[in-house]
Amino acid sequence: MLRALGGLRVRLVVAFTLVAVVATVTTGALTFREARTGILQQSQDAVIEDFRHRVNTLVANYRFPPDESDLGSLAADVARGGRSGQWRVLAAYRGASATSDPGDAFEELSPAMREAVRSRRATVFQRVSHDGRAALVVGMPVTFAGAYVTERGASGLEIYLTVPQREEQGYVDALVTAIERATVPALALAVLIALLAARGVLRPVRALRRATRSIAEGRLDTRLRVQGTDELADLSRTFNETAAALEGSVAELRRMEAGARRFAADVSHELRTPLAAMSAVTDVLDEDAAGLDEDTATAVRLISEETTKLAGLVDDLMEISRFDAGAAALHLDEIDLAESVQRTLASRGWLDTVETSLPEPGTLRGRVDPRRLDVVVANLVANALRHGAPPVRLHLHEVDDPRAGRQAVVSVRDAGDGIPDSVLPHVFDRFYKSDSARTRSEGSGLGLAITTENVRLHGGTVRAANHPDGGAVFTVVLPLRPDGAQDAVPHTAKEDRP
């Protein structure tokens, strides 16, 4: 769930949606501000212009300096020029004042505005809100021709106007409603466009993911369809070029690998006939070695020993080539595993050399390939005898895994120095030598590799480790197939095998 929430799709959709929301809301807010300013500005300019004209026309009809009655009359005359009788006017002169409506407290007029009118010779206006109602307050000083002028340059007569802006507020409220109604569908459209844009970006990304997964599964002929000329199209072209180069390289490696396998198999096959003849000759020479002089007898025994090693190497190469070619198959049979291990040790003369811990005869039975089990046990024991130290112990027992079912476990342990940590990851590699200066060994270098392939063919596992009490221990786990299991299971060659 957390991975889905943090995925690229969600992040893109959220980012596009946020951009769309911010853009839509910002556009609506700016539109509202400009429209509101235009409405109020137009109303304000009209009121101020009308107010100035009215004052300038009427003020010449009054004497100067005016008394309180003159101020009241002037305020009333100016107020009568207002639209729909909404004007409220206050006239003030040197502390005396009168309003167009007797008893009007004129609460909208602030001291700061009165000070601004006294200190300037220009019209001053201010928008205020009183008791929840918006109003425009305008103030202007008046100058009479030939009248006494103060040191500040004004006559001292001040006229103030208050105009309620209910009509303008109605326009603004209607504008807010219209913008809200327009913003909702615009926002929905912006979100839809954002989703479509995110989908357009994610479609090639998803295609690239599927193609990458297909390449990882081995389908190297996978290609992307290139559309457009943007960065994603360039990425698709690069992917196709990389996939084509990879396909070519893998095809060349497979061709070389197949050639190497054929070469090893052909060489091994061609060597078998002369080796068979050489083995027959060395057998005859071994029988007559006792009658030969010492140097000749030594040479004959050396030739016989090396011929035997070469024959074993050829047999191992043939076995490996069958695994690589996918020609190896299991031939399952219901057997007693303890008896099979006993026969393996007895046929090689190891009964007195290897300590065994085996279950009672008939208690551990399963369907395995007897020949391949013999090879597995013989290779592990031979490796322990050759590279370890006595005593060599072999332990066979059964485990019951809840998921894998019945399994047979074979462990072979020696009492030697163990396996160096640098060697452990490579003990099952073909022809691996822990000592780079050692050019020859007693074995072919393929025994553990063949053991691994035989165990894999059974569907089991093999691992090497160092025992806490000293020495190396090799452990093989083989699943025990129930009755009716397939008698022959073909081996699938590994595509990544070097």
XYZ file of C-alpha atoms in Angstrom:
498
model
C 0.000 0.000 0.000
C 2.795 2.436 0.941
C 4.660 1.549 -2.240
C 1.562 2.318 -4.328
C 1.088 5.657 -2.584
C 4.695 6.583 -3.241
C 4.707 5.404 -6.851
C 5.554 7.547 -9.845
C 1.935 7.499 -11.063
C 0.614 8.923 -7.799
C 3.364 11.538 -7.585
C 2.761 12.706 -11.157
C -1.003 12.847 -10.712
C -0.633 14.764 -7.441
C 1.905 17.159 -8.986
C -0.202 17.819 -12.107
C -3.349 18.209 -9.991
C -1.670 20.652 -7.628
C -0.401 22.706 -10.555
C -3.871 22.710 -12.097
C -5.536 23.662 -8.805
C -3.027 26.431 -8.069
C -3.304 27.797 -11.615
C -7.101 27.737 -11.570
C -7.433 29.293 -8.116
C -4.792 31.922 -8.887
C -6.499 32.824 -12.149
C -9.848 33.108 -10.402
C -8.383 35.239 -7.617
C -6.611 37.589 -10.031
C -9.736 37.877 -12.187
C -11.837 38.674 -9.134
C -9.368 41.283 -7.907
C -9.132 43.046 -11.250
C -12.896 42.979 -11.803
C -13.620 44.219 -8.256
C -11.054 46.982 -8.620
C -12.611 48.026 -11.942
C -16.132 48.140 -10.486
C -15.111 50.128 -7.439
C -12.804 52.403 -9.420
C -15.518 53.275 -11.895
C -18.019 54.009 -9.114
C -15.435 55.975 -7.141
C -14.401 58.139 -10.106
C -18.009 58.928 -10.942
C -18.858 59.902 -7.351
C -15.734 62.068 -6.891
C -16.237 63.846 -10.205
C -19.894 64.523 -9.443
C -19.013 65.648 -5.894
C -16.379 68.108 -7.099
C -18.665 69.560 -9.729
C -21.509 69.958 -7.218
C -19.340 71.653 -4.610
C -17.669 73.990 -7.105
C -21.067 75.000 -8.481
C -22.756 75.657 -5.125
C -20.011 77.121 -3.008
C -19.940 80.426 -4.941
C -23.521 81.101 -3.797
C -22.560 81.321 -0.119
C -20.828 84.083 1.799
C -17.483 83.697 3.399
C -16.757 83.121 6.171
C -19.828 80.888 6.561
C -21.752 80.509 9.809
C -23.361 77.286 11.051
C -26.591 77.892 9.137
C -24.640 78.486 5.950
C -22.777 75.225 6.531
C -26.061 73.321 6.998
C -27.551 74.819 3.853
C -24.431 74.066 1.841
C -24.382 70.455 3.064
C -28.050 70.021 2.207
C -27.634 71.503 -1.263
C -24.670 69.270 -2.034
C -26.508 66.175 -0.723
C -29.452 66.796 -2.993
C -27.192 66.155 -5.991
C -26.626 62.549 -4.967
C -28.061 59.666 -6.911
C -31.206 58.203 -5.333
C -30.777 60.527 -2.359
C -28.008 58.373 -0.893
C -25.491 61.177 -0.294
C -24.753 62.290 3.250
C -22.697 65.480 3.441
C -20.853 67.247 6.271
C -19.581 70.842 5.946
C -17.018 72.087 8.478
C -15.280 75.409 9.041
C -12.848 76.123 11.884
C -14.498 73.893 14.464
C -18.056 74.478 13.334
C -19.830 71.784 11.305
C -23.246 70.842 9.979
C -24.634 67.814 8.163
C -27.198 67.394 5.449
C -29.250 65.299 7.840
C -29.544 66.955 11.259
C -28.563 64.532 14.006
C -26.315 62.478 11.716
C -23.197 61.583 13.730
C -21.186 60.928 10.572
C -19.351 58.039 12.271
C -17.630 56.856 9.073
C -15.375 59.930 9.096
C -12.075 59.122 10.819
C -9.728 61.672 12.455
C -6.965 60.575 10.127
C -9.013 61.508 7.095
C -9.937 64.935 8.531
C -6.247 65.582 9.152
C -5.444 64.522 5.564
C -8.041 66.960 4.153
C -6.720 69.855 6.296
C -3.103 69.233 5.264
C -3.686 68.836 1.518
C -5.294 70.797 -1.259
C -6.494 67.663 -3.089
C -9.499 65.433 -2.773
C -9.069 62.532 -0.356
C -11.178 59.374 -0.380
C -11.383 56.216 1.691
C -13.449 53.053 1.617
C -14.751 52.026 5.012
C -17.033 49.404 6.500
C -19.418 50.460 9.215
C -21.905 48.082 10.845
C -21.197 45.571 8.120
C -22.006 48.021 5.331
C -19.445 49.323 2.821
C -19.247 53.049 2.111
C -17.082 55.518 0.222
C -15.972 58.592 2.194
C -14.702 61.591 0.186
C -13.257 64.778 1.598
C -12.065 67.966 -0.116
C -10.925 71.454 0.979
C -12.630 74.507 -0.572
C -10.911 77.723 -1.697
C -12.927 80.947 -2.337
C -11.658 83.489 -4.832
C -10.414 86.556 -2.943
C -11.111 85.003 0.417
C -8.769 84.835 3.338
C -6.307 82.038 2.760
C -4.447 80.410 5.642
C -0.767 79.756 5.668
C -1.481 76.229 4.558
C -3.030 77.492 1.323
C -6.702 76.634 2.053
C -9.749 78.595 3.148
C -10.494 76.292 6.048
C -13.833 75.130 4.619
C -14.063 71.321 4.338
C -16.750 69.254 2.673
C -17.144 65.549 3.393
C -19.303 63.040 1.542
C -20.395 59.549 2.527
C -21.941 57.332 -0.145
C -23.150 53.783 0.663
C -21.918 51.213 -1.836
C -24.685 48.675 -1.628
C -25.026 48.531 -5.391
C -21.293 48.074 -5.937
C -21.205 45.425 -3.193
C -24.023 43.632 -4.986
C -21.963 43.666 -8.168
C -18.964 42.285 -6.275
C -21.054 39.542 -4.634
C -22.467 38.578 -8.024
C -18.943 38.533 -9.399
C -17.802 36.211 -6.589
C -20.696 33.860 -7.295
C -19.939 33.859 -11.018
C -16.252 33.167 -10.435
C -17.071 30.348 -8.020
C -19.427 28.801 -10.538
C -16.823 29.112 -13.275
C -13.934 27.892 -11.082
C -15.512 24.547 -10.198
C -15.876 23.255 -13.796
C -12.557 24.892 -14.729
C -10.906 23.082 -11.838
C -12.513 19.789 -12.831
C -11.355 20.308 -16.423
C -7.842 21.172 -15.226
C -7.690 18.024 -13.077
C -8.913 15.939 -16.034
C -6.238 17.459 -18.266
C -3.663 16.782 -15.522
C -4.717 13.125 -15.335
C -4.520 12.784 -19.111
C -1.087 14.436 -19.114
C 0.105 12.106 -16.343
C -1.241 9.146 -18.277
C 0.594 10.310 -21.382
C 3.848 10.514 -19.444
C 3.346 7.207 -17.645
C 2.330 5.163 -20.698
C 5.865 4.988 -22.161
C 7.274 4.499 -18.666
C 5.016 1.479 -18.117
C 5.933 0.176 -21.563
C 9.605 0.559 -20.666
C 9.049 -1.333 -17.410
C 7.297 -4.200 -19.203
C 10.030 -4.314 -21.838
C 12.767 -4.343 -19.197
C 11.040 -7.167 -17.365
C 10.695 -9.060 -20.641
C 14.422 -8.628 -21.299
C 15.173 -9.870 -17.775
C 13.069 -12.971 -18.471
C 15.226 -13.769 -21.487
C 13.144 -12.392 -24.357
C 15.961 -10.373 -25.887
C 13.989 -9.576 -29.051
C 11.734 -7.226 -27.079
C 11.534 -3.732 -28.557
C 9.634 -0.541 -27.764
C 7.484 1.354 -30.249
C 8.945 4.831 -30.702
C 6.462 7.689 -30.970
C 7.286 11.383 -31.172
C 10.565 13.229 -30.801
C 10.597 14.089 -27.090
C 12.876 12.817 -24.328
C 10.756 9.694 -23.768
C 11.044 8.849 -27.453
C 14.830 9.250 -27.196
C 14.771 6.944 -24.162
C 12.808 4.341 -26.140
C 15.300 4.547 -29.017
C 18.202 4.142 -26.605
C 16.493 1.129 -25.025
C 15.967 -0.476 -28.430
C 19.598 0.111 -29.376
C 20.782 -1.337 -26.060
C 18.480 -4.352 -26.407
C 19.706 -4.977 -29.968
C 23.332 -4.774 -28.860
C 22.618 -7.069 -25.917
C 20.811 -9.559 -28.158
C 23.741 -9.592 -30.552
C 26.268 -10.057 -27.742
C 24.260 -12.839 -26.110
C 23.754 -14.581 -29.451
C 27.506 -14.442 -30.059
C 28.223 -15.749 -26.556
C 25.719 -18.553 -27.022
C 27.263 -19.429 -30.352
C 30.727 -19.515 -28.819
C 29.446 -21.478 -25.824
C 27.718 -24.015 -28.057
C 30.907 -24.324 -30.099
C 32.954 -24.883 -26.955
C 30.502 -27.531 -25.764
C 30.560 -29.307 -29.099
C 34.335 -29.127 -29.148
C 34.626 -30.645 -25.646
C 32.095 -33.337 -26.478
C 33.729 -34.148 -29.833
C 37.206 -34.248 -28.323
C 36.012 -36.440 -25.473
C 34.230 -38.756 -27.886
C 37.235 -39.009 -30.177
C 39.530 -39.758 -27.219
C 37.461 -42.633 -25.917
C 38.499 -45.105 -28.623
C 42.273 -44.566 -28.346
C 41.981 -44.442 -24.568
C 40.160 -47.767 -24.558
C 43.013 -49.245 -26.594
C 45.609 -47.649 -24.304
C 43.814 -48.961 -21.235
C 43.838 -52.490 -22.659
C 47.565 -52.194 -23.391
C 48.362 -50.803 -19.926
C 46.385 -53.631 -18.337
C 48.586 -56.126 -20.162
C 51.718 -54.193 -19.222
C 50.611 -54.058 -15.577
C 50.362 -57.842 -15.537
C 53.894 -58.174 -16.924
C 55.387 -55.339 -14.857
C 56.659 -57.727 -12.210
C 58.952 -59.384 -14.751
C 60.426 -56.121 -16.030
C 63.405 -54.252 -14.697
C 62.739 -51.591 -12.077
C 62.937 -48.509 -14.338
C 60.735 -50.070 -16.990
C 58.219 -51.259 -14.404
C 58.037 -47.754 -12.902
C 57.444 -46.242 -16.334
C 54.750 -48.820 -17.100
C 52.929 -48.127 -13.818
C 53.153 -44.358 -14.427
C 51.698 -44.750 -17.913
C 48.919 -46.949 -16.543
C 48.098 -44.470 -13.790
C 48.035 -41.477 -16.139
C 45.949 -43.386 -18.660
C 43.421 -44.189 -15.949
C 43.290 -40.499 -14.944
C 42.870 -39.433 -18.552
C 40.053 -41.925 -19.034
C 38.326 -40.556 -15.916
C 38.746 -36.990 -17.183
C 37.232 -37.912 -20.552
C 34.284 -39.589 -18.823
C 33.755 -36.483 -16.670
C 33.939 -34.212 -19.725
C 31.383 -36.357 -21.495
C 29.110 -36.154 -18.457
C 29.461 -32.361 -18.239
C 28.796 -32.004 -21.961
C 25.552 -33.947 -21.549
C 24.473 -31.553 -18.805
C 25.377 -28.521 -20.929
C 23.576 -29.902 -23.962
C 20.423 -30.584 -21.933
C 20.634 -34.288 -22.687
C 20.909 -35.468 -19.064
C 17.804 -37.152 -17.682
C 16.665 -38.698 -14.427
C 15.714 -42.353 -14.285
C 13.903 -42.660 -10.993
C 13.556 -45.832 -9.033
C 12.163 -46.667 -5.595
C 15.252 -47.677 -3.581
C 16.522 -47.928 -0.038
C 18.905 -44.989 0.265
C 20.916 -46.521 3.101
C 21.610 -49.678 1.059
C 22.540 -47.547 -1.971
C 25.111 -45.600 0.088
C 26.496 -48.843 1.492
C 26.935 -50.258 -2.010
C 28.718 -47.075 -3.145
C 31.237 -47.328 -0.304
C 31.681 -51.075 -0.698
C 32.289 -50.919 -4.455
C 35.173 -48.493 -3.893
C 36.618 -50.176 -0.841
C 35.747 -47.390 1.568
C 33.731 -49.319 4.157
C 36.686 -49.445 6.552
C 37.813 -45.893 5.740
C 34.554 -43.932 6.140
C 32.538 -43.759 9.372
C 28.825 -43.932 8.570
C 25.639 -43.025 10.390
C 22.806 -44.562 8.393
C 19.149 -45.277 9.186
C 17.973 -48.843 9.609
C 17.524 -50.730 6.320
C 14.088 -50.195 4.810
C 13.283 -47.089 6.903
C 14.418 -44.455 4.377
C 13.098 -45.118 0.902
C 12.448 -42.731 -1.961
C 12.371 -42.327 -5.715
C 15.799 -41.147 -6.899
C 18.160 -41.966 -9.748
C 20.405 -44.707 -8.268
C 23.308 -44.086 -10.666
C 23.376 -40.354 -10.028
C 23.056 -40.848 -6.259
C 26.061 -43.163 -6.482
C 28.022 -40.444 -8.332
C 27.062 -37.791 -5.766
C 28.118 -39.876 -2.744
C 31.295 -41.166 -4.409
C 32.445 -37.676 -5.450
C 31.843 -36.166 -2.001
C 33.607 -38.984 -0.183
C 36.497 -39.016 -2.665
C 36.886 -35.248 -2.254
C 36.974 -35.604 1.555
C 39.549 -38.424 1.395
C 41.702 -36.579 -1.143
C 41.713 -33.054 0.323
C 40.722 -33.580 3.956
C 42.003 -35.760 6.776
C 40.620 -38.854 8.514
C 38.275 -39.646 9.982
C 35.737 -39.035 7.213
C 32.147 -39.271 8.447
C 29.029 -39.798 6.328
C 25.610 -39.126 7.843
C 22.275 -39.932 6.154
C 18.917 -38.973 7.635
C 15.432 -37.828 6.667
C 13.696 -34.484 7.309
C 10.087 -33.551 6.714
C 9.764 -29.968 5.458
C 6.206 -28.538 5.699
C 6.577 -26.899 2.278
C 8.966 -29.202 0.391
C 7.791 -32.509 1.859
C 10.093 -35.467 2.627
C 13.792 -34.883 2.004
C 16.921 -36.989 2.362
C 19.986 -35.225 3.794
C 23.488 -36.591 3.104
C 26.417 -34.897 4.859
C 30.096 -35.784 4.419
C 32.579 -34.330 6.887
C 36.344 -34.655 7.167
C 38.768 -33.722 9.945
C 41.144 -31.634 7.873
C 41.979 -27.930 7.988
C 38.719 -26.894 6.368
C 38.157 -24.749 3.307
C 39.621 -21.202 3.170
C 36.958 -18.480 3.125
C 38.229 -17.235 -0.238
C 37.756 -20.697 -1.744
C 34.288 -21.505 -0.374
C 32.344 -19.572 -3.054
C 34.224 -21.424 -5.826
C 34.459 -25.051 -4.628
C 31.754 -26.148 -7.079
C 33.279 -24.309 -10.068
C 34.744 -26.378 -12.879
C 38.514 -26.878 -12.795
C 38.864 -24.443 -9.879
C 42.150 -24.753 -7.997
C 42.590 -23.109 -4.615
C 46.347 -22.954 -5.193
C 47.125 -21.035 -8.390
C 50.675 -22.453 -8.425
C 49.365 -26.039 -8.452
C 49.000 -27.102 -12.056
C 47.997 -30.683 -11.435
C 45.751 -32.444 -8.959
C 44.796 -36.033 -8.287
C 41.255 -35.507 -9.571
C 39.856 -34.074 -12.778
C 38.579 -30.869 -11.153
C 35.052 -31.702 -12.308
C 33.833 -33.980 -9.517
C 32.092 -31.340 -7.405
C 30.706 -29.635 -10.516
C 29.191 -32.957 -11.638
C 27.860 -33.476 -8.122
C 26.144 -30.077 -8.267
C 24.513 -30.846 -11.625
C 23.249 -34.231 -10.423
C 21.773 -32.692 -7.273
C 20.099 -29.920 -9.283
C 18.706 -32.526 -11.642
C 16.941 -34.083 -8.635
C 15.640 -30.657 -7.608
C 17.863 -30.611 -4.525
C 20.614 -28.413 -3.127
C 24.259 -28.872 -2.175
C 26.372 -26.572 -0.031
C 29.866 -26.483 1.419
C 30.887 -25.090 4.793
C 33.423 -25.413 7.576
C 32.349 -27.354 10.656
C 32.664 -25.489 13.985
C 34.790 -28.364 15.340
C 37.101 -28.311 12.340
C 37.134 -29.784 8.885
C 34.926 -29.263 5.857
C 31.366 -30.513 5.585
C 29.366 -30.960 2.378
C 25.581 -31.254 2.712
C 23.219 -32.551 0.028
C 19.436 -32.251 0.322
C 17.385 -34.401 -2.072
C 13.584 -34.342 -2.307
C 12.057 -37.808 -2.078
C 9.434 -38.068 -4.788
C 6.319 -40.055 -3.913
C 5.209 -43.113 -5.820
C 4.018 -42.325 -9.339
C 6.479 -39.494 -9.889
C 7.902 -38.963 -13.362
C 10.556 -41.553 -14.190
C 12.650 -39.371 -16.480
C 13.119 -35.670 -15.938
C 15.108 -33.866 -18.661
C 17.817 -31.479 -17.565
C 17.506 -27.891 -18.746
C 20.799 -26.271 -19.549
C 21.407 -23.019 -17.739
C 21.460 -20.066 -20.098
C 23.834 -18.111 -17.846
C 26.417 -20.865 -17.448
C 29.861 -19.613 -18.490
